[in-house]
Amino acid sequence: SFSAIFFRYQKEAANITQDLEACANEVAHDAFSLVRTIRAYGVEKEETLRYKHWLKKLTFVNVRESLAHGLWNMSFNTLYHSTQILAVLFGGLSIFAGHMSPEQLTKYILYCEWLIYATWRLVDSFTSLLQSVGASERLFQWIDLLPSSQFLCKGVKLQQLRGDIEFVDVSFCYPTRVQALVLQRVNMSIRSSEVIAIVGPSGSGKSTLVKLLLRLFDPTDGEILVDGHPLKDLDIRWLRRGVGYVGQRRQVRR
Ligand SMILES: Nc1ncnc2c1ncn2[C@@H]1O[C@H](COP(=O)(O)OP(=O)(O)O)[C@@H](O)[C@H]1O
Ligand SMILES: [Mg+2]
């Protein structure tokens, strides 16, 4: 039961290590891609601390894992050597009593040594195997993910994309922040070849309108029509190929 606990622990530790590494990498990646902004605001220290926070957690888990491994090896070795001592002790007594010959005892101890050594190696390999299983679990989760339904069902491809756009009572909140309604019953109609500018304060939902038009998200409520066809009925790849899009860069430039 001790080895069962140890195995489960090793597997979980591998999982946690992976998650923590991912968090630390994300922070580092964010910081490097926004390095100009970070410099401009002088928040290098805070960013370093954020990275250190995850590294500390990672160290904690790794130290704990090493301790568990050490404890495991120690208890196994203690058991192994104490059995040897007992075998020599009781075997020696048996030899003196004439129940056993010295060759028999030597054979017995050698066989035991092989058996125990083999078991120990086996457990060690099994531990590595379980660590790999723990680490690959996340990979299989990703592999098992199905493509978005947007790509699975084939939509309509129109003969030509004219570019009439209509938003009908469109409401939207991001799936990760359902409590914040970004768009509330937006109605607008843009005719093909018309040039328009949408103006509003930062965070008012201008980019969100474009994301909805590209079907990067679907409206929570209401409908978007392109050339009179609901966006949901159109073939998504065909639609996106017909839309020119220049996203805003994440870097703030002077
Ligand atoms: N991926 C996202 N997940 C959650 N909230 C978001 C996301 N993108 C934008 N938002 C939020 O939606 C609101 C509108 O954002 P956005 O459309 O980018 O505004 P604008 O382009 O007008 O500055 C903001 O409050 C923003 O914080
Ligand atoms: Mg924007």
PDB file of C-alpha atoms and ligand atoms in Angstrom:
ATOM      1  CA  SER A   1       0.000   0.000   0.000  1.00  0.00           C
ATOM      2  CA  PHE A   2       2.973   2.246   0.635  1.00  0.00           C
ATOM      3  CA  SER A   3       4.146   1.794  -2.956  1.00  0.00           C
ATOM      4  CA  ALA A   4       0.591   2.424  -4.226  1.00  0.00           C
ATOM      5  CA  ILE A   5       0.540   5.756  -2.379  1.00  0.00           C
ATOM      6  CA  PHE A   6       4.013   6.537  -3.685  1.00  0.00           C
ATOM      7  CA  PHE A   7       3.027   5.734  -7.291  1.00  0.00           C
ATOM      8  CA  ARG A   8      -0.103   7.870  -7.136  1.00  0.00           C
ATOM      9  CA  TYR A   9       1.877  10.683  -5.610  1.00  0.00           C
ATOM     10  CA  GLN A  10       4.510  10.534  -8.378  1.00  0.00           C
ATOM     11  CA  LYS A  11       1.834  10.639 -11.062  1.00  0.00           C
ATOM     12  CA  GLU A  12       0.086  13.636  -9.497  1.00  0.00           C
ATOM     13  CA  ALA A  13       3.382  15.411  -8.917  1.00  0.00           C
ATOM     14  CA  ALA A  14       4.199  15.070 -12.628  1.00  0.00           C
ATOM     15  CA  ASN A  15       0.834  16.627 -13.472  1.00  0.00           C
ATOM     16  CA  ILE A  16       1.240  19.516 -11.042  1.00  0.00           C
ATOM     17  CA  THR A  17       4.807  20.171 -12.214  1.00  0.00           C
ATOM     18  CA  GLN A  18       3.547  20.430 -15.768  1.00  0.00           C
ATOM     19  CA  ASP A  19       0.785  22.875 -14.827  1.00  0.00           C
ATOM     20  CA  LEU A  20       3.140  25.064 -12.820  1.00  0.00           C
ATOM     21  CA  GLU A  21       5.705  25.080 -15.616  1.00  0.00           C
ATOM     22  CA  ALA A  22       2.969  26.160 -18.009  1.00  0.00           C
ATOM     23  CA  CYS A  23       1.966  29.041 -15.696  1.00  0.00           C
ATOM     24  CA  ALA A  24       5.567  30.204 -15.333  1.00  0.00           C
ATOM     25  CA  ASN A  25       6.089  30.008 -19.105  1.00  0.00           C
ATOM     26  CA  GLU A  26       2.922  31.982 -19.738  1.00  0.00           C
ATOM     27  CA  VAL A  27       4.079  34.775 -17.449  1.00  0.00           C
ATOM     28  CA  ALA A  28       7.486  34.837 -19.135  1.00  0.00           C
ATOM     29  CA  HIS A  29       5.945  34.791 -22.596  1.00  0.00           C
ATOM     30  CA  ASP A  30       3.586  37.662 -21.689  1.00  0.00           C
ATOM     31  CA  ALA A  31       6.419  39.698 -20.242  1.00  0.00           C
ATOM     32  CA  PHE A  32       8.663  39.218 -23.273  1.00  0.00           C
ATOM     33  CA  SER A  33       5.965  40.030 -25.807  1.00  0.00           C
ATOM     34  CA  LEU A  34       5.044  43.202 -23.870  1.00  0.00           C
ATOM     35  CA  VAL A  35       8.595  44.153 -22.968  1.00  0.00           C
ATOM     36  CA  ARG A  36       8.303  47.711 -24.322  1.00  0.00           C
ATOM     37  CA  THR A  37       5.144  48.394 -22.351  1.00  0.00           C
ATOM     38  CA  ILE A  38       6.712  46.938 -19.226  1.00  0.00           C
ATOM     39  CA  ARG A  39       9.756  49.143 -19.686  1.00  0.00           C
ATOM     40  CA  ALA A  40       7.580  52.184 -20.341  1.00  0.00           C
ATOM     41  CA  TYR A  41       5.681  51.693 -17.084  1.00  0.00           C
ATOM     42  CA  GLY A  42       8.775  50.666 -15.133  1.00  0.00           C
ATOM     43  CA  VAL A  43       7.133  47.504 -13.782  1.00  0.00           C
ATOM     44  CA  GLU A  44      10.058  45.131 -14.398  1.00  0.00           C
ATOM     45  CA  LYS A  45      10.236  44.228 -10.723  1.00  0.00           C
ATOM     46  CA  GLU A  46       6.554  43.294 -10.490  1.00  0.00           C
ATOM     47  CA  GLU A  47       6.844  41.106 -13.575  1.00  0.00           C
ATOM     48  CA  THR A  48       9.924  39.390 -12.161  1.00  0.00           C
ATOM     49  CA  LEU A  49       8.068  38.794  -8.911  1.00  0.00           C
ATOM     50  CA  ARG A  50       5.147  37.300 -10.814  1.00  0.00           C
ATOM     51  CA  TYR A  51       7.539  34.865 -12.500  1.00  0.00           C
ATOM     52  CA  LYS A  52       9.281  34.112  -9.211  1.00  0.00           C
ATOM     53  CA  HIS A  53       5.941  33.310  -7.592  1.00  0.00           C
ATOM     54  CA  TRP A  54       5.390  30.383  -9.984  1.00  0.00           C
ATOM     55  CA  LEU A  55       9.014  29.269  -9.802  1.00  0.00           C
ATOM     56  CA  LYS A  56       8.741  29.128  -6.016  1.00  0.00           C
ATOM     57  CA  LYS A  57       5.686  26.898  -6.256  1.00  0.00           C
ATOM     58  CA  LEU A  58       7.518  24.712  -8.765  1.00  0.00           C
ATOM     59  CA  THR A  59      10.528  24.428  -6.450  1.00  0.00           C
ATOM     60  CA  PHE A  60       8.244  23.465  -3.576  1.00  0.00           C
ATOM     61  CA  VAL A  61       6.641  20.648  -5.578  1.00  0.00           C
ATOM     62  CA  ASN A  62       9.998  19.433  -6.882  1.00  0.00           C
ATOM     63  CA  VAL A  63      11.584  19.408  -3.440  1.00  0.00           C
ATOM     64  CA  ARG A  64       8.598  17.506  -2.076  1.00  0.00           C
ATOM     65  CA  GLU A  65       8.867  15.005  -4.906  1.00  0.00           C
ATOM     66  CA  SER A  66      12.576  14.492  -4.278  1.00  0.00           C
ATOM     67  CA  LEU A  67      11.893  14.010  -0.569  1.00  0.00           C
ATOM     68  CA  ALA A  68       9.268  11.374  -1.356  1.00  0.00           C
ATOM     69  CA  HIS A  69      11.720   9.633  -3.655  1.00  0.00           C
ATOM     70  CA  GLY A  70      14.440   9.752  -0.983  1.00  0.00           C
ATOM     71  CA  LEU A  71      12.059   8.430   1.643  1.00  0.00           C
ATOM     72  CA  TRP A  72      11.031   5.617  -0.654  1.00  0.00           C
ATOM     73  CA  ASN A  73      14.644   4.626  -1.385  1.00  0.00           C
ATOM     74  CA  MET A  74      15.579   4.865   2.262  1.00  0.00           C
ATOM     75  CA  SER A  75      12.754   2.658   3.468  1.00  0.00           C
ATOM     76  CA  PHE A  76      13.416   0.138   0.723  1.00  0.00           C
ATOM     77  CA  ASN A  77      17.135   0.001   1.511  1.00  0.00           C
ATOM     78  CA  THR A  78      16.481  -0.278   5.231  1.00  0.00           C
ATOM     79  CA  LEU A  79      14.145  -3.184   4.631  1.00  0.00           C
ATOM     80  CA  TYR A  80      16.617  -4.826   2.256  1.00  0.00           C
ATOM     81  CA  HIS A  81      19.635  -4.582   4.518  1.00  0.00           C
ATOM     82  CA  SER A  82      17.804  -5.499   7.690  1.00  0.00           C
ATOM     83  CA  THR A  83      16.540  -8.662   5.955  1.00  0.00           C
ATOM     84  CA  GLN A  84      20.134  -9.509   5.037  1.00  0.00           C
ATOM     85  CA  ILE A  85      21.278  -9.015   8.618  1.00  0.00           C
ATOM     86  CA  LEU A  86      18.441 -11.176   9.886  1.00  0.00           C
ATOM     87  CA  ALA A  87      19.226 -13.860   7.289  1.00  0.00           C
ATOM     88  CA  VAL A  88      22.907 -13.974   8.298  1.00  0.00           C
ATOM     89  CA  LEU A  89      21.997 -13.926  11.983  1.00  0.00           C
ATOM     90  CA  PHE A  90      19.378 -16.659  11.934  1.00  0.00           C
ATOM     91  CA  GLY A  91      21.153 -18.560   9.154  1.00  0.00           C
ATOM     92  CA  GLY A  92      24.362 -18.527  11.226  1.00  0.00           C
ATOM     93  CA  LEU A  93      22.492 -19.853  14.230  1.00  0.00           C
ATOM     94  CA  SER A  94      20.936 -22.583  12.056  1.00  0.00           C
ATOM     95  CA  ILE A  95      24.383 -23.548  10.778  1.00  0.00           C
ATOM     96  CA  PHE A  96      25.671 -23.852  14.333  1.00  0.00           C
ATOM     97  CA  ALA A  97      22.620 -25.894  15.245  1.00  0.00           C
ATOM     98  CA  GLY A  98      23.290 -28.122  12.211  1.00  0.00           C
ATOM     99  CA  HIS A  99      19.969 -27.466  10.427  1.00  0.00           C
ATOM    100  CA  MET A 100      21.652 -25.885   7.420  1.00  0.00           C
ATOM    101  CA  SER A 101      24.932 -25.976   5.527  1.00  0.00           C
ATOM    102  CA  PRO A 102      26.955 -22.776   4.838  1.00  0.00           C
ATOM    103  CA  GLU A 103      26.416 -23.289   1.051  1.00  0.00           C
ATOM    104  CA  GLN A 104      22.671 -23.342   1.527  1.00  0.00           C
ATOM    105  CA  LEU A 105      22.782 -20.060   3.433  1.00  0.00           C
ATOM    106  CA  THR A 106      25.020 -18.415   0.826  1.00  0.00           C
ATOM    107  CA  LYS A 107      22.709 -19.571  -1.944  1.00  0.00           C
ATOM    108  CA  TYR A 108      19.685 -18.323  -0.048  1.00  0.00           C
ATOM    109  CA  ILE A 109      21.201 -14.865   0.545  1.00  0.00           C
ATOM    110  CA  LEU A 110      22.349 -14.546  -3.083  1.00  0.00           C
ATOM    111  CA  TYR A 111      18.932 -15.496  -4.441  1.00  0.00           C
ATOM    112  CA  CYS A 112      17.271 -13.038  -2.075  1.00  0.00           C
ATOM    113  CA  GLU A 113      19.638 -10.297  -3.199  1.00  0.00           C
ATOM    114  CA  TRP A 114      18.816 -10.871  -6.870  1.00  0.00           C
ATOM    115  CA  LEU A 115      15.126 -10.946  -6.161  1.00  0.00           C
ATOM    116  CA  ILE A 116      15.168  -7.760  -4.112  1.00  0.00           C
ATOM    117  CA  TYR A 117      17.420  -5.935  -6.549  1.00  0.00           C
ATOM    118  CA  ALA A 118      15.152  -6.912  -9.464  1.00  0.00           C
ATOM    119  CA  THR A 119      12.060  -5.757  -7.546  1.00  0.00           C
ATOM    120  CA  TRP A 120      13.733  -2.468  -6.752  1.00  0.00           C
ATOM    121  CA  ARG A 121      14.637  -1.867 -10.422  1.00  0.00           C
ATOM    122  CA  LEU A 122      11.118  -2.811 -11.421  1.00  0.00           C
ATOM    123  CA  VAL A 123       9.609  -0.305  -8.992  1.00  0.00           C
ATOM    124  CA  ASP A 124      12.003   2.358 -10.251  1.00  0.00           C
ATOM    125  CA  SER A 125      10.993   1.755 -13.868  1.00  0.00           C
ATOM    126  CA  PHE A 126       7.354   1.722 -12.888  1.00  0.00           C
ATOM    127  CA  THR A 127       7.771   5.106 -11.189  1.00  0.00           C
ATOM    128  CA  SER A 128       9.281   6.594 -14.353  1.00  0.00           C
ATOM    129  CA  LEU A 129       6.478   5.045 -16.357  1.00  0.00           C
ATOM    130  CA  LEU A 130       3.839   6.589 -14.102  1.00  0.00           C
ATOM    131  CA  GLN A 131       5.528   9.976 -14.305  1.00  0.00           C
ATOM    132  CA  SER A 132       5.325   9.767 -18.082  1.00  0.00           C
ATOM    133  CA  VAL A 133       1.674   8.717 -17.888  1.00  0.00           C
ATOM    134  CA  GLY A 134       0.947  11.722 -15.672  1.00  0.00           C
ATOM    135  CA  ALA A 135       2.727  14.009 -18.093  1.00  0.00           C
ATOM    136  CA  SER A 136       1.020  12.589 -21.180  1.00  0.00           C
ATOM    137  CA  GLU A 137      -2.497  12.785 -19.718  1.00  0.00           C
ATOM    138  CA  ARG A 138      -2.800  16.435 -20.695  1.00  0.00           C
ATOM    139  CA  LEU A 139      -1.512  15.656 -24.196  1.00  0.00           C
ATOM    140  CA  PHE A 140      -4.206  13.024 -24.731  1.00  0.00           C
ATOM    141  CA  GLN A 141      -6.841  15.466 -23.472  1.00  0.00           C
ATOM    142  CA  TRP A 142      -5.781  17.867 -26.218  1.00  0.00           C
ATOM    143  CA  ILE A 143      -5.688  15.143 -28.855  1.00  0.00           C
ATOM    144  CA  ASP A 144      -9.210  14.052 -27.881  1.00  0.00           C
ATOM    145  CA  LEU A 145     -10.632  17.561 -28.329  1.00  0.00           C
ATOM    146  CA  LEU A 146     -13.097  17.746 -31.187  1.00  0.00           C
ATOM    147  CA  PRO A 147     -12.857  20.566 -33.700  1.00  0.00           C
ATOM    148  CA  SER A 148     -15.308  23.398 -33.165  1.00  0.00           C
ATOM    149  CA  SER A 149     -18.782  22.791 -34.594  1.00  0.00           C
ATOM    150  CA  GLN A 150     -18.121  25.825 -36.791  1.00  0.00           C
ATOM    151  CA  PHE A 151     -15.716  23.730 -38.857  1.00  0.00           C
ATOM    152  CA  LEU A 152     -17.610  20.454 -38.677  1.00  0.00           C
ATOM    153  CA  CYS A 153     -20.808  21.543 -40.411  1.00  0.00           C
ATOM    154  CA  LYS A 154     -20.396  22.773 -43.934  1.00  0.00           C
ATOM    155  CA  GLY A 155     -22.161  26.070 -44.544  1.00  0.00           C
ATOM    156  CA  VAL A 156     -23.378  27.840 -47.640  1.00  0.00           C
ATOM    157  CA  LYS A 157     -20.897  29.448 -50.000  1.00  0.00           C
ATOM    158  CA  LEU A 158     -22.533  32.341 -51.853  1.00  0.00           C
ATOM    159  CA  GLN A 159     -21.644  33.011 -55.483  1.00  0.00           C
ATOM    160  CA  GLN A 160     -20.176  36.313 -54.484  1.00  0.00           C
ATOM    161  CA  LEU A 161     -19.575  38.119 -51.206  1.00  0.00           C
ATOM    162  CA  ARG A 162     -21.069  41.596 -51.693  1.00  0.00           C
ATOM    163  CA  GLY A 163     -20.556  42.746 -48.145  1.00  0.00           C
ATOM    164  CA  ASP A 164     -23.896  44.015 -46.843  1.00  0.00           C
ATOM    165  CA  ILE A 165     -23.706  43.693 -43.082  1.00  0.00           C
ATOM    166  CA  GLU A 166     -26.579  43.807 -40.662  1.00  0.00           C
ATOM    167  CA  PHE A 167     -26.559  43.437 -36.879  1.00  0.00           C
ATOM    168  CA  VAL A 168     -30.012  42.680 -35.500  1.00  0.00           C
ATOM    169  CA  ASP A 169     -30.475  43.046 -31.729  1.00  0.00           C
ATOM    170  CA  VAL A 170     -27.018  41.635 -31.103  1.00  0.00           C
ATOM    171  CA  SER A 171     -26.086  41.115 -27.460  1.00  0.00           C
ATOM    172  CA  PHE A 172     -22.835  39.553 -26.431  1.00  0.00           C
ATOM    173  CA  CYS A 173     -20.754  38.634 -23.432  1.00  0.00           C
ATOM    174  CA  TYR A 174     -17.437  36.774 -23.537  1.00  0.00           C
ATOM    175  CA  PRO A 175     -17.753  33.131 -22.371  1.00  0.00           C
ATOM    176  CA  THR A 176     -15.016  33.764 -19.812  1.00  0.00           C
ATOM    177  CA  ARG A 177     -16.837  36.796 -18.362  1.00  0.00           C
ATOM    178  CA  VAL A 178     -20.557  36.106 -18.575  1.00  0.00           C
ATOM    179  CA  GLN A 179     -21.423  38.738 -16.002  1.00  0.00           C
ATOM    180  CA  ALA A 180     -20.159  41.589 -18.211  1.00  0.00           C
ATOM    181  CA  LEU A 181     -22.449  42.299 -21.157  1.00  0.00           C
ATOM    182  CA  VAL A 182     -20.125  43.841 -23.757  1.00  0.00           C
ATOM    183  CA  LEU A 183     -22.784  44.489 -26.416  1.00  0.00           C
ATOM    184  CA  GLN A 184     -26.419  45.137 -25.610  1.00  0.00           C
ATOM    185  CA  ARG A 185     -29.010  44.929 -28.383  1.00  0.00           C
ATOM    186  CA  VAL A 186     -26.856  46.470 -31.097  1.00  0.00           C
ATOM    187  CA  ASN A 187     -28.653  47.253 -34.348  1.00  0.00           C
ATOM    188  CA  MET A 188     -26.793  48.541 -37.378  1.00  0.00           C
ATOM    189  CA  SER A 189     -26.874  48.197 -41.087  1.00  0.00           C
ATOM    190  CA  ILE A 190     -23.869  48.743 -43.336  1.00  0.00           C
ATOM    191  CA  ARG A 191     -24.282  48.639 -47.085  1.00  0.00           C
ATOM    192  CA  SER A 192     -21.671  47.180 -49.421  1.00  0.00           C
ATOM    193  CA  SER A 193     -18.960  49.645 -50.540  1.00  0.00           C
ATOM    194  CA  GLU A 194     -19.918  51.996 -47.735  1.00  0.00           C
ATOM    195  CA  VAL A 195     -16.920  53.177 -45.674  1.00  0.00           C
ATOM    196  CA  ILE A 196     -17.663  53.598 -42.007  1.00  0.00           C
ATOM    197  CA  ALA A 197     -15.730  54.273 -38.816  1.00  0.00           C
ATOM    198  CA  ILE A 198     -16.932  53.059 -35.446  1.00  0.00           C
ATOM    199  CA  VAL A 199     -15.805  55.391 -32.715  1.00  0.00           C
ATOM    200  CA  GLY A 200     -15.983  54.868 -28.986  1.00  0.00           C
ATOM    201  CA  PRO A 201     -13.995  54.813 -25.781  1.00  0.00           C
ATOM    202  CA  SER A 202     -11.505  52.026 -25.203  1.00  0.00           C
ATOM    203  CA  GLY A 203     -13.227  48.871 -24.024  1.00  0.00           C
ATOM    204  CA  SER A 204     -16.634  49.848 -25.413  1.00  0.00           C
ATOM    205  CA  GLY A 205     -16.762  46.838 -27.730  1.00  0.00           C
ATOM    206  CA  LYS A 206     -15.556  48.053 -31.137  1.00  0.00           C
ATOM    207  CA  SER A 207     -13.142  45.192 -31.689  1.00  0.00           C
ATOM    208  CA  THR A 208     -15.775  42.793 -30.362  1.00  0.00           C
ATOM    209  CA  LEU A 209     -18.082  43.792 -33.239  1.00  0.00           C
ATOM    210  CA  VAL A 210     -15.404  42.739 -35.720  1.00  0.00           C
ATOM    211  CA  LYS A 211     -14.702  39.506 -33.845  1.00  0.00           C
ATOM    212  CA  LEU A 212     -18.396  38.641 -34.081  1.00  0.00           C
ATOM    213  CA  LEU A 213     -18.414  39.465 -37.784  1.00  0.00           C
ATOM    214  CA  LEU A 214     -15.529  37.008 -38.261  1.00  0.00           C
ATOM    215  CA  ARG A 215     -17.375  34.462 -36.103  1.00  0.00           C
ATOM    216  CA  LEU A 216     -14.457  34.234 -33.713  1.00  0.00           C
ATOM    217  CA  PHE A 217     -17.366  34.257 -31.244  1.00  0.00           C
ATOM    218  CA  ASP A 218     -21.087  33.813 -31.746  1.00  0.00           C
ATOM    219  CA  PRO A 219     -23.535  36.417 -30.404  1.00  0.00           C
ATOM    220  CA  THR A 220     -25.199  35.525 -27.102  1.00  0.00           C
ATOM    221  CA  ASP A 221     -28.421  36.923 -28.506  1.00  0.00           C
ATOM    222  CA  GLY A 222     -29.594  38.387 -31.801  1.00  0.00           C
ATOM    223  CA  GLU A 223     -28.309  37.741 -35.291  1.00  0.00           C
ATOM    224  CA  ILE A 224     -25.759  38.976 -37.792  1.00  0.00           C
ATOM    225  CA  LEU A 225     -26.612  38.899 -41.481  1.00  0.00           C
ATOM    226  CA  VAL A 226     -24.150  39.108 -44.359  1.00  0.00           C
ATOM    227  CA  ASP A 227     -25.723  39.759 -47.748  1.00  0.00           C
ATOM    228  CA  GLY A 228     -29.045  38.867 -46.142  1.00  0.00           C
ATOM    229  CA  HIS A 229     -27.851  35.416 -44.966  1.00  0.00           C
ATOM    230  CA  PRO A 230     -27.494  34.596 -41.284  1.00  0.00           C
ATOM    231  CA  LEU A 231     -23.807  34.331 -40.469  1.00  0.00           C
ATOM    232  CA  LYS A 232     -24.376  30.895 -38.913  1.00  0.00           C
ATOM    233  CA  ASP A 233     -25.489  29.434 -42.252  1.00  0.00           C
ATOM    234  CA  LEU A 234     -22.423  30.549 -44.165  1.00  0.00           C
ATOM    235  CA  ASP A 235     -19.270  28.484 -44.664  1.00  0.00           C
ATOM    236  CA  ILE A 236     -16.887  29.848 -42.118  1.00  0.00           C
ATOM    237  CA  ARG A 237     -13.652  29.488 -44.102  1.00  0.00           C
ATOM    238  CA  TRP A 238     -15.217  31.015 -47.194  1.00  0.00           C
ATOM    239  CA  LEU A 239     -16.521  33.947 -45.133  1.00  0.00           C
ATOM    240  CA  ARG A 240     -13.194  34.619 -43.431  1.00  0.00           C
ATOM    241  CA  ARG A 241     -11.332  34.511 -46.733  1.00  0.00           C
ATOM    242  CA  GLY A 242     -13.620  37.280 -47.946  1.00  0.00           C
ATOM    243  CA  VAL A 243     -12.998  39.592 -44.993  1.00  0.00           C
ATOM    244  CA  GLY A 244      -9.912  41.782 -44.670  1.00  0.00           C
ATOM    245  CA  TYR A 245      -8.848  42.229 -41.073  1.00  0.00           C
ATOM    246  CA  VAL A 246      -6.014  44.099 -39.397  1.00  0.00           C
ATOM    247  CA  GLY A 247      -6.029  43.356 -35.700  1.00  0.00           C
ATOM    248  CA  GLN A 248      -4.658  45.768 -33.165  1.00  0.00           C
ATOM    249  CA  ARG A 249      -1.207  44.907 -31.878  1.00  0.00           C
ATOM    250  CA  ARG A 250      -0.898  44.082 -28.260  1.00  0.00           C
ATOM    251  CA  GLN A 251       2.088  46.364 -27.901  1.00  0.00           C
ATOM    252  CA  VAL A 252       1.411  49.960 -27.016  1.00  0.00           C
ATOM    253  CA  ARG A 253       3.568  52.147 -29.202  1.00  0.00           C
ATOM    254  CA  ARG A 254       4.591  55.720 -28.705  1.00  0.00           C
TER     255      ARG A 254
HETATM  256  N1  LIG B   1     -11.257  37.697 -24.905  1.00  0.00           N
HETATM  257  C1  LIG B   1     -11.924  38.437 -24.018  1.00  0.00           C
HETATM  258  N2  LIG B   1     -12.426  37.854 -22.899  1.00  0.00           N
HETATM  259  C2  LIG B   1     -13.116  38.560 -21.986  1.00  0.00           C
HETATM  260  N3  LIG B   1     -13.378  39.870 -22.092  1.00  0.00           N
HETATM  261  C3  LIG B   1     -12.909  40.515 -23.176  1.00  0.00           C
HETATM  262  C4  LIG B   1     -12.152  39.840 -24.200  1.00  0.00           C
HETATM  263  N4  LIG B   1     -11.827  40.729 -25.154  1.00  0.00           N
HETATM  264  C5  LIG B   1     -12.353  41.902 -24.765  1.00  0.00           C
HETATM  265  N5  LIG B   1     -12.996  41.790 -23.582  1.00  0.00           N
HETATM  266  C6  LIG B   1     -13.722  42.866 -22.862  1.00  0.00           C
HETATM  267  O1  LIG B   1     -14.769  43.310 -23.685  1.00  0.00           O
HETATM  268  C7  LIG B   1     -14.913  44.711 -23.623  1.00  0.00           C
HETATM  269  C8  LIG B   1     -14.828  45.278 -25.021  1.00  0.00           C
HETATM  270  O2  LIG B   1     -13.557  45.048 -25.562  1.00  0.00           O
HETATM  271  P1  LIG B   1     -13.139  45.507 -27.010  1.00  0.00           P
HETATM  272  O3  LIG B   1     -14.175  45.068 -27.991  1.00  0.00           O
HETATM  273  O4  LIG B   1     -11.751  45.041 -27.247  1.00  0.00           O
HETATM  274  O5  LIG B   1     -13.163  47.093 -26.865  1.00  0.00           O
HETATM  275  P2  LIG B   1     -12.618  48.210 -27.867  1.00  0.00           P
HETATM  276  O6  LIG B   1     -12.101  47.542 -29.092  1.00  0.00           O
HETATM  277  O7  LIG B   1     -13.795  49.083 -28.095  1.00  0.00           O
HETATM  278  O8  LIG B   1     -11.552  48.921 -27.094  1.00  0.00           O
HETATM  279  C9  LIG B   1     -13.792  45.204 -22.705  1.00  0.00           C
HETATM  280  O9  LIG B   1     -14.370  45.453 -21.445  1.00  0.00           O
HETATM  281  C10 LIG B   1     -12.828  44.063 -22.644  1.00  0.00           C
HETATM  282  O10 LIG B   1     -12.242  44.013 -21.354  1.00  0.00           O
HETATM  283 MG    MG B   2     -10.246  47.540 -29.958  1.00  0.00          MG
END
